[in-house]
PDB file of C-alpha atoms in Angstrom:
ATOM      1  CA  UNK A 242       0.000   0.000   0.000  1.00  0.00           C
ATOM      2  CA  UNK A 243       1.064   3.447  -1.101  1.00  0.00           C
ATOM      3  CA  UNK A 244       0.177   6.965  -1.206  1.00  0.00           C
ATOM      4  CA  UNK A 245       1.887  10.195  -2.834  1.00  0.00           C
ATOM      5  CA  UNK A 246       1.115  13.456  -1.595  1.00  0.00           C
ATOM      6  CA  UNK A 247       2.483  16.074  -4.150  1.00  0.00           C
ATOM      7  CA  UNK A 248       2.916  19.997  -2.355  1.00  0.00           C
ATOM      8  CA  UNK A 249       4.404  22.345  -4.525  1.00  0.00           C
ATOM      9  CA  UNK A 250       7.943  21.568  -5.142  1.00  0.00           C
ATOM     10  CA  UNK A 251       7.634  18.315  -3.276  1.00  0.00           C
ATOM     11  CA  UNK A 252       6.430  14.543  -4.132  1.00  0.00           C
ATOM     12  CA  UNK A 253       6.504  12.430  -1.166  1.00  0.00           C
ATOM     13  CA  UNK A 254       5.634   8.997  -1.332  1.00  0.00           C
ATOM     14  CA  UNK A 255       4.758   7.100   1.473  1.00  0.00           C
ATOM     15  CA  UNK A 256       4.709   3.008   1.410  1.00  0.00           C
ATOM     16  CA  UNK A 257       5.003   0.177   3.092  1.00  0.00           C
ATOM     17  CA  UNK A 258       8.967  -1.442   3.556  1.00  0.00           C
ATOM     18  CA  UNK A 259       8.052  -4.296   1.548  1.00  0.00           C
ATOM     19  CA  UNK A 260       7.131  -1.779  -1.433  1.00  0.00           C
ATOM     20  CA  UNK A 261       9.967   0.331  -1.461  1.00  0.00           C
ATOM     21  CA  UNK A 262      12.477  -1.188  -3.443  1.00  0.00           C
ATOM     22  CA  UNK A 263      10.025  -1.777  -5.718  1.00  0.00           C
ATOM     23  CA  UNK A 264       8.825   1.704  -5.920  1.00  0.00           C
ATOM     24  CA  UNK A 265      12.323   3.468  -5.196  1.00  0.00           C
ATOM     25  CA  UNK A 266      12.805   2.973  -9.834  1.00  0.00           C
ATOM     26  CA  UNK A 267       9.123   4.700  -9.793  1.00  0.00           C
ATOM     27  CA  UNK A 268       9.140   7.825  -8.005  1.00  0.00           C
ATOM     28  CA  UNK A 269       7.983  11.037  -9.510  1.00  0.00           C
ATOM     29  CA  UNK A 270      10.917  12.598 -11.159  1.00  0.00           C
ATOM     30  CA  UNK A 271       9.309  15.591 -12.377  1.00  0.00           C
ATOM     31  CA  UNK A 272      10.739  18.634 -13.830  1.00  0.00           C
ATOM     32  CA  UNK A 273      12.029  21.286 -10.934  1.00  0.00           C
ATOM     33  CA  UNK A 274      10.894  18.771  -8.242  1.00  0.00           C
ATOM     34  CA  UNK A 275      11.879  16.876  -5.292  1.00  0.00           C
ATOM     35  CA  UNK A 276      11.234  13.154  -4.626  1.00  0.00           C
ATOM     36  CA  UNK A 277      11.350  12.293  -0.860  1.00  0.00           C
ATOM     37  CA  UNK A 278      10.613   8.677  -0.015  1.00  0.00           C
ATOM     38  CA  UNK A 279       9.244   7.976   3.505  1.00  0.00           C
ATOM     39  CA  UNK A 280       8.179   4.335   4.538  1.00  0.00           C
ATOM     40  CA  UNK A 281       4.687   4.127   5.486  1.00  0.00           C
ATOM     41  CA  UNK A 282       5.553   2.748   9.007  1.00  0.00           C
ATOM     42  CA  UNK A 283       8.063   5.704   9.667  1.00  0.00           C
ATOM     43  CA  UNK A 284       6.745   6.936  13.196  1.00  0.00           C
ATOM     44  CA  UNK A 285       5.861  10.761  11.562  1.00  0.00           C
ATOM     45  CA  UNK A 286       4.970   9.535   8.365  1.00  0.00           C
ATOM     46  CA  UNK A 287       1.495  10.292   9.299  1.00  0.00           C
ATOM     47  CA  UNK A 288       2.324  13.928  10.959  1.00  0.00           C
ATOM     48  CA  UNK A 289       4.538  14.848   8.106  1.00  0.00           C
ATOM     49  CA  UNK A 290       1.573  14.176   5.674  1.00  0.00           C
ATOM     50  CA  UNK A 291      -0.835  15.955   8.287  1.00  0.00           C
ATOM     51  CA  UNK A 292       1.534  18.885   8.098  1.00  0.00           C
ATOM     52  CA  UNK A 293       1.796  18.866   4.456  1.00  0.00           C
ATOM     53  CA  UNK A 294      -2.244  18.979   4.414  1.00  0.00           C
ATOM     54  CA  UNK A 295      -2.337  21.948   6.583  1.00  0.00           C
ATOM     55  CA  UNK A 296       0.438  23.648   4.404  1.00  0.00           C
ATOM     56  CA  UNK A 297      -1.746  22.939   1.305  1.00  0.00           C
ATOM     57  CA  UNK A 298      -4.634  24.715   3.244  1.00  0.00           C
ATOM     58  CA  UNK A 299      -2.790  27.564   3.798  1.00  0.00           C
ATOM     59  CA  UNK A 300      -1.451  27.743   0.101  1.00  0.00           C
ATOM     60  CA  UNK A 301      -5.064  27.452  -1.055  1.00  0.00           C
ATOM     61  CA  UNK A 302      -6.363  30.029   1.045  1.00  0.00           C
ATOM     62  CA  UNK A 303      -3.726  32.438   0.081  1.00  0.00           C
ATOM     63  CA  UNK A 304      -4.179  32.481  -3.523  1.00  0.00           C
ATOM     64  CA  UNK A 305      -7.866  33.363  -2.432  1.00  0.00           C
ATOM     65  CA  UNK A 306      -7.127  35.827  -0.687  1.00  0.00           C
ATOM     66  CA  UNK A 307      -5.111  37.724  -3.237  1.00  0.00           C
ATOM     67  CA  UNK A 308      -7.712  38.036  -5.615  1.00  0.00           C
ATOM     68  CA  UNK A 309     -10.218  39.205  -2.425  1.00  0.00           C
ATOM     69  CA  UNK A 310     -11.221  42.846  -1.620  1.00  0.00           C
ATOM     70  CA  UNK A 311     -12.345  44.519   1.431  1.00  0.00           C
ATOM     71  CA  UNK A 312     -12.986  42.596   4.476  1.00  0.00           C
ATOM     72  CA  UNK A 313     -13.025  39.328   2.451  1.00  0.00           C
ATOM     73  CA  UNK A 314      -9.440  39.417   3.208  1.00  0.00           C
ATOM     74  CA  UNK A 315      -9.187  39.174   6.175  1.00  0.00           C
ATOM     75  CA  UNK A 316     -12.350  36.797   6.549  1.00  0.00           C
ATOM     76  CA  UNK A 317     -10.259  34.882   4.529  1.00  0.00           C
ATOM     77  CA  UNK A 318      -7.691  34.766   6.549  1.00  0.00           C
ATOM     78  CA  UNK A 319      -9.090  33.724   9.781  1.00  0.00           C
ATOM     79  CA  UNK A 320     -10.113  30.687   8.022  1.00  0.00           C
ATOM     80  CA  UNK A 321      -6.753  29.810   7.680  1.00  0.00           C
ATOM     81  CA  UNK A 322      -5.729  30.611  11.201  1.00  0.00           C
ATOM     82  CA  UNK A 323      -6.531  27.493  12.704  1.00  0.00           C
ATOM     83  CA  UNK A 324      -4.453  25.627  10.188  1.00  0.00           C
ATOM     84  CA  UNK A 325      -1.453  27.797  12.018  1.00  0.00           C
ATOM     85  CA  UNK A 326      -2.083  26.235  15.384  1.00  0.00           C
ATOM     86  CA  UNK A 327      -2.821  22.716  13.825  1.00  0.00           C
ATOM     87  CA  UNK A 328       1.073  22.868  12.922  1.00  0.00           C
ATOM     88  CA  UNK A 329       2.999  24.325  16.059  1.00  0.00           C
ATOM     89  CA  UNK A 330       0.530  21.399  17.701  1.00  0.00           C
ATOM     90  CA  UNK A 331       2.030  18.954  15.423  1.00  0.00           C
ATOM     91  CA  UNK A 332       5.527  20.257  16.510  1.00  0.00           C
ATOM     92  CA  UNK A 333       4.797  20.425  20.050  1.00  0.00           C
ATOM     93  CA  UNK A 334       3.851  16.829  20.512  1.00  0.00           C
ATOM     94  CA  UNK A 335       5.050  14.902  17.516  1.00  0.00           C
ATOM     95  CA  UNK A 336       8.644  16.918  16.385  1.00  0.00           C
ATOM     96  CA  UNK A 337       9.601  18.044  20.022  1.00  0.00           C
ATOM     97  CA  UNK A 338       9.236  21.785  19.606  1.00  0.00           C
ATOM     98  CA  UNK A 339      11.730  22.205  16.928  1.00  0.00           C
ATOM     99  CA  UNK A 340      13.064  26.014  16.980  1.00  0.00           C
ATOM    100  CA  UNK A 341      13.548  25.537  13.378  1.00  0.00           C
ATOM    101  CA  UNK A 342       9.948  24.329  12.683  1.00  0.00           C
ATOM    102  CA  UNK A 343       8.719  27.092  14.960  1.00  0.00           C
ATOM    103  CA  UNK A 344      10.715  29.409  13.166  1.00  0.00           C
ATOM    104  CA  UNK A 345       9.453  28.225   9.648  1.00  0.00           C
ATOM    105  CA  UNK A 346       5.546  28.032  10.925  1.00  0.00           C
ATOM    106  CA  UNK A 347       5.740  31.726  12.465  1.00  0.00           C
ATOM    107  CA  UNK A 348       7.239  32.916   9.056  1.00  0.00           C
ATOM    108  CA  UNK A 349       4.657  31.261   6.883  1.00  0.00           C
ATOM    109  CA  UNK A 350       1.819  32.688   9.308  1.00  0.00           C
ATOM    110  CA  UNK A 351       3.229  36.423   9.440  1.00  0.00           C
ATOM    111  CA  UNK A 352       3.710  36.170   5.678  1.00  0.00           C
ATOM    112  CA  UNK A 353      -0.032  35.123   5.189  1.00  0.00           C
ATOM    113  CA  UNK A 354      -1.242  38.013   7.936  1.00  0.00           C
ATOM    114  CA  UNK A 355       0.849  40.708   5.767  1.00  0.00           C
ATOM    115  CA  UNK A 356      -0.905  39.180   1.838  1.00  0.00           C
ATOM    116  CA  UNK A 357      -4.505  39.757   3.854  1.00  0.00           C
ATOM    117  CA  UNK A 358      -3.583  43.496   5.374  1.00  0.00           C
ATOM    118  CA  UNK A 359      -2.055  44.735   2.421  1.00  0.00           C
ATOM    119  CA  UNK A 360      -3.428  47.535   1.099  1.00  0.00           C
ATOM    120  CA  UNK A 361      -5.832  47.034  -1.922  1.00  0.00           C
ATOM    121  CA  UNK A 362      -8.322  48.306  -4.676  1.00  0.00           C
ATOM    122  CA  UNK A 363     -11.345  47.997  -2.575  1.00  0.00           C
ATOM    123  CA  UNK A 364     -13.515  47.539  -5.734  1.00  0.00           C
ATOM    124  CA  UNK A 365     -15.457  44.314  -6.069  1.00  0.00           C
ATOM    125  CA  UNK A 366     -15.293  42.716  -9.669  1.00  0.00           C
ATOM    126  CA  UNK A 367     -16.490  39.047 -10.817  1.00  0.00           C
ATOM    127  CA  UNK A 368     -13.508  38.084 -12.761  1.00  0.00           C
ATOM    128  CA  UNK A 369     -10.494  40.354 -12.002  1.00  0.00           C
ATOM    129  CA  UNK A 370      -7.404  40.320 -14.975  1.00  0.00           C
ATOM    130  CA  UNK A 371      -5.070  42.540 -12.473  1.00  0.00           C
ATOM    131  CA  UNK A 372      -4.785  41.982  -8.627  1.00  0.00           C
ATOM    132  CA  UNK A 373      -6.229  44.441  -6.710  1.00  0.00           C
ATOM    133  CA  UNK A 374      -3.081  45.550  -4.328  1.00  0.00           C
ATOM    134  CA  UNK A 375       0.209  44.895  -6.852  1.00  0.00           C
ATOM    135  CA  UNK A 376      -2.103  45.314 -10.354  1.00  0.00           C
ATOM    136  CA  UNK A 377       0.254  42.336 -11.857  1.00  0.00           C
ATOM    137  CA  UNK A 378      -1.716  40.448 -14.555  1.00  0.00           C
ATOM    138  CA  UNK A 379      -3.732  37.409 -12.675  1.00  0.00           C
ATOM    139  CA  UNK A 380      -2.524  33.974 -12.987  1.00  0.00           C
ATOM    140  CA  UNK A 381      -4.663  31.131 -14.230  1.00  0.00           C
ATOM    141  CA  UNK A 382      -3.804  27.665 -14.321  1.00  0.00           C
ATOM    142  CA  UNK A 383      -6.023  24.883 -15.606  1.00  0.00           C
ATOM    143  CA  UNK A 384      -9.818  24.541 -16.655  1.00  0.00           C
ATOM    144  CA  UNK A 385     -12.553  23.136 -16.411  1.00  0.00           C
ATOM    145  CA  UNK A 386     -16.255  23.202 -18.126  1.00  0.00           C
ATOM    146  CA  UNK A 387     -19.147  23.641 -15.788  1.00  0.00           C
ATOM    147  CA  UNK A 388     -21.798  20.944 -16.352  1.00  0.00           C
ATOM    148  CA  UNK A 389     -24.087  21.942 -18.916  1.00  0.00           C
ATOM    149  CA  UNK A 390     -21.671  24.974 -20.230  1.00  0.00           C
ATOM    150  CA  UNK A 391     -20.139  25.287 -23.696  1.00  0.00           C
ATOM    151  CA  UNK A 392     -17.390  27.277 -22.108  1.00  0.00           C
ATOM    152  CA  UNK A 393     -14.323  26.375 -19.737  1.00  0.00           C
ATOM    153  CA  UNK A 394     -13.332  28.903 -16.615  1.00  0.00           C
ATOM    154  CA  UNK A 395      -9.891  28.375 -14.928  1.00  0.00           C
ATOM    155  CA  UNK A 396      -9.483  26.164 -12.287  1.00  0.00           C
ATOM    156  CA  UNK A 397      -7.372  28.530  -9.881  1.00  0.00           C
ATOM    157  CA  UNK A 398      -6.785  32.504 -10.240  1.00  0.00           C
ATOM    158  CA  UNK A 399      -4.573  34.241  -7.924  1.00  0.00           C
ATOM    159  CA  UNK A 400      -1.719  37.163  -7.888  1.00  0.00           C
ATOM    160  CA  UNK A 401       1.865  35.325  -8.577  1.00  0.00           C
ATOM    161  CA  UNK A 402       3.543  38.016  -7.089  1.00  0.00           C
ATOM    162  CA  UNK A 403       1.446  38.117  -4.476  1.00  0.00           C
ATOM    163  CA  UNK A 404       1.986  34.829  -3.538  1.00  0.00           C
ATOM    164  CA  UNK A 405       5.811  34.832  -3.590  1.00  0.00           C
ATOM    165  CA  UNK A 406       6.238  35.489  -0.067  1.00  0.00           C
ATOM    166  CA  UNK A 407       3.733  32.600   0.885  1.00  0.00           C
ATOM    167  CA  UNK A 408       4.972  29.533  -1.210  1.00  0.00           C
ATOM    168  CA  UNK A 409       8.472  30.785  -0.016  1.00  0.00           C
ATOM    169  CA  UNK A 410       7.782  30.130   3.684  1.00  0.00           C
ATOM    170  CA  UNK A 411       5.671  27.537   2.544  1.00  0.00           C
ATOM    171  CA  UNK A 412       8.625  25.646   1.544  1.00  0.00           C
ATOM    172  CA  UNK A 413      10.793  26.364   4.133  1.00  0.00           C
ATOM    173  CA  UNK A 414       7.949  24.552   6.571  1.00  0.00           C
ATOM    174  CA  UNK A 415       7.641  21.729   4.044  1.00  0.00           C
ATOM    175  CA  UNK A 416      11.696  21.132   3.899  1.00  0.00           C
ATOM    176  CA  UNK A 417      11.926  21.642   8.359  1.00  0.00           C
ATOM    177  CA  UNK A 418       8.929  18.979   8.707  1.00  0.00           C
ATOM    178  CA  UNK A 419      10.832  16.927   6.104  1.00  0.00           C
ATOM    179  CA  UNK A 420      14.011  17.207   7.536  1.00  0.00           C
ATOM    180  CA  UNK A 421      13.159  16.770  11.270  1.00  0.00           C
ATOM    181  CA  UNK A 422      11.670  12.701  10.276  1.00  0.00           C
ATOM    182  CA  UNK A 423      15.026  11.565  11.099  1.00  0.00           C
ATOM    183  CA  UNK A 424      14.958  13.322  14.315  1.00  0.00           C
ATOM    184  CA  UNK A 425      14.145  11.036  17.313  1.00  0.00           C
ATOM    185  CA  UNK A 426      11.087   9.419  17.302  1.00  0.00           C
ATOM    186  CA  UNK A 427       8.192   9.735  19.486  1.00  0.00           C
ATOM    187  CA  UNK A 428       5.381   7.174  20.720  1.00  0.00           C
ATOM    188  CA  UNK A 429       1.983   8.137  18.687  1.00  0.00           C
TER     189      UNK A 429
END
């Protein structure tokens, strides 16, 4: 049994030991990307994937909230807060309080506070082309046709340059909860 869990830059595959070598020829070697194997039985295999879901939480929050105007913002952003605590818990009890991890999670939670308070074009439009606080050109990446429509809308929209800040402390708490696995383990 297997699973693969792809964040960003990131592919990590989790299986069982019997599995690996057989799977170690058929990891995801994608273009710009990192492979990380971790046995299914490692003891944080499950709280590195929990972290990784909160980090993808917080990644698809913030390319909401950098298309959002007015209080949406920060609406949006207390949505996300919880996801915050969900990973210094993780640290406190399963990655014994790693300064680095704190570090990391603090970083990635100031940078999301500062995308929701910056200052913005407080007009509300349907389908912004320009973000509303940098006016860069909106990103889209894929599509998809509603059911019933002869048309296809894009499957994500969000401010690139916006979001620098974000998937770069993003990463940095992806690569600490990686790197801490081979710290010492703890019971579950």
């Amino acid at each position: 049994m297997w699973a693969c869990f792809v964040f960003e830059e990131t592919t990590i595959l989790v299986v069982s030991k019997s599995e690996r070598h057989h799977r170690q020829a058929g990891r995801a070697n994608l273009r710009n990307r990192t492979s990380i194997m971790l046995e299914g039985n490692h003891p944080r295999a499950p709280h590195i994937c929990a972290a990784s879901n909160q980090l993808d939480y917080v990644l698809k929050f913030a390319k909401k909230i950098t298309l959002a105007t007015g209080q949406l913002r920060n609406e949006l952003y207390l949505i996300v807060e919880p996801a915050f605590a969900a990973l210094r818990w993780l640290n406190e009890k399963h990655f014994q309080e790693s300064r680095d991890i704190a570090n990391a999670i603090t970083r990635l939670e100031r940078s999301t506070k500062r995308l929701s308070e910056m200052p913005h074009d407080e007009t509300e439009v349907l389908c912004r082309t320009a973000c509303p606080a940098c006016e860069e050109l909106v990103t889209e990446s894929g599509k998809y046709q509603p059911e019933g429509a002869a048309f296809t809308v894009p499957a994500e929209r969000y401010c690139g340059r916006c979001l620098l800040n974000i998937v770069s402390a993003i990463r940095s708490c992806d690569e600490v909860f990686l790197t801490e696995r081979e710290g010492p383990t703890d019971s579950p």
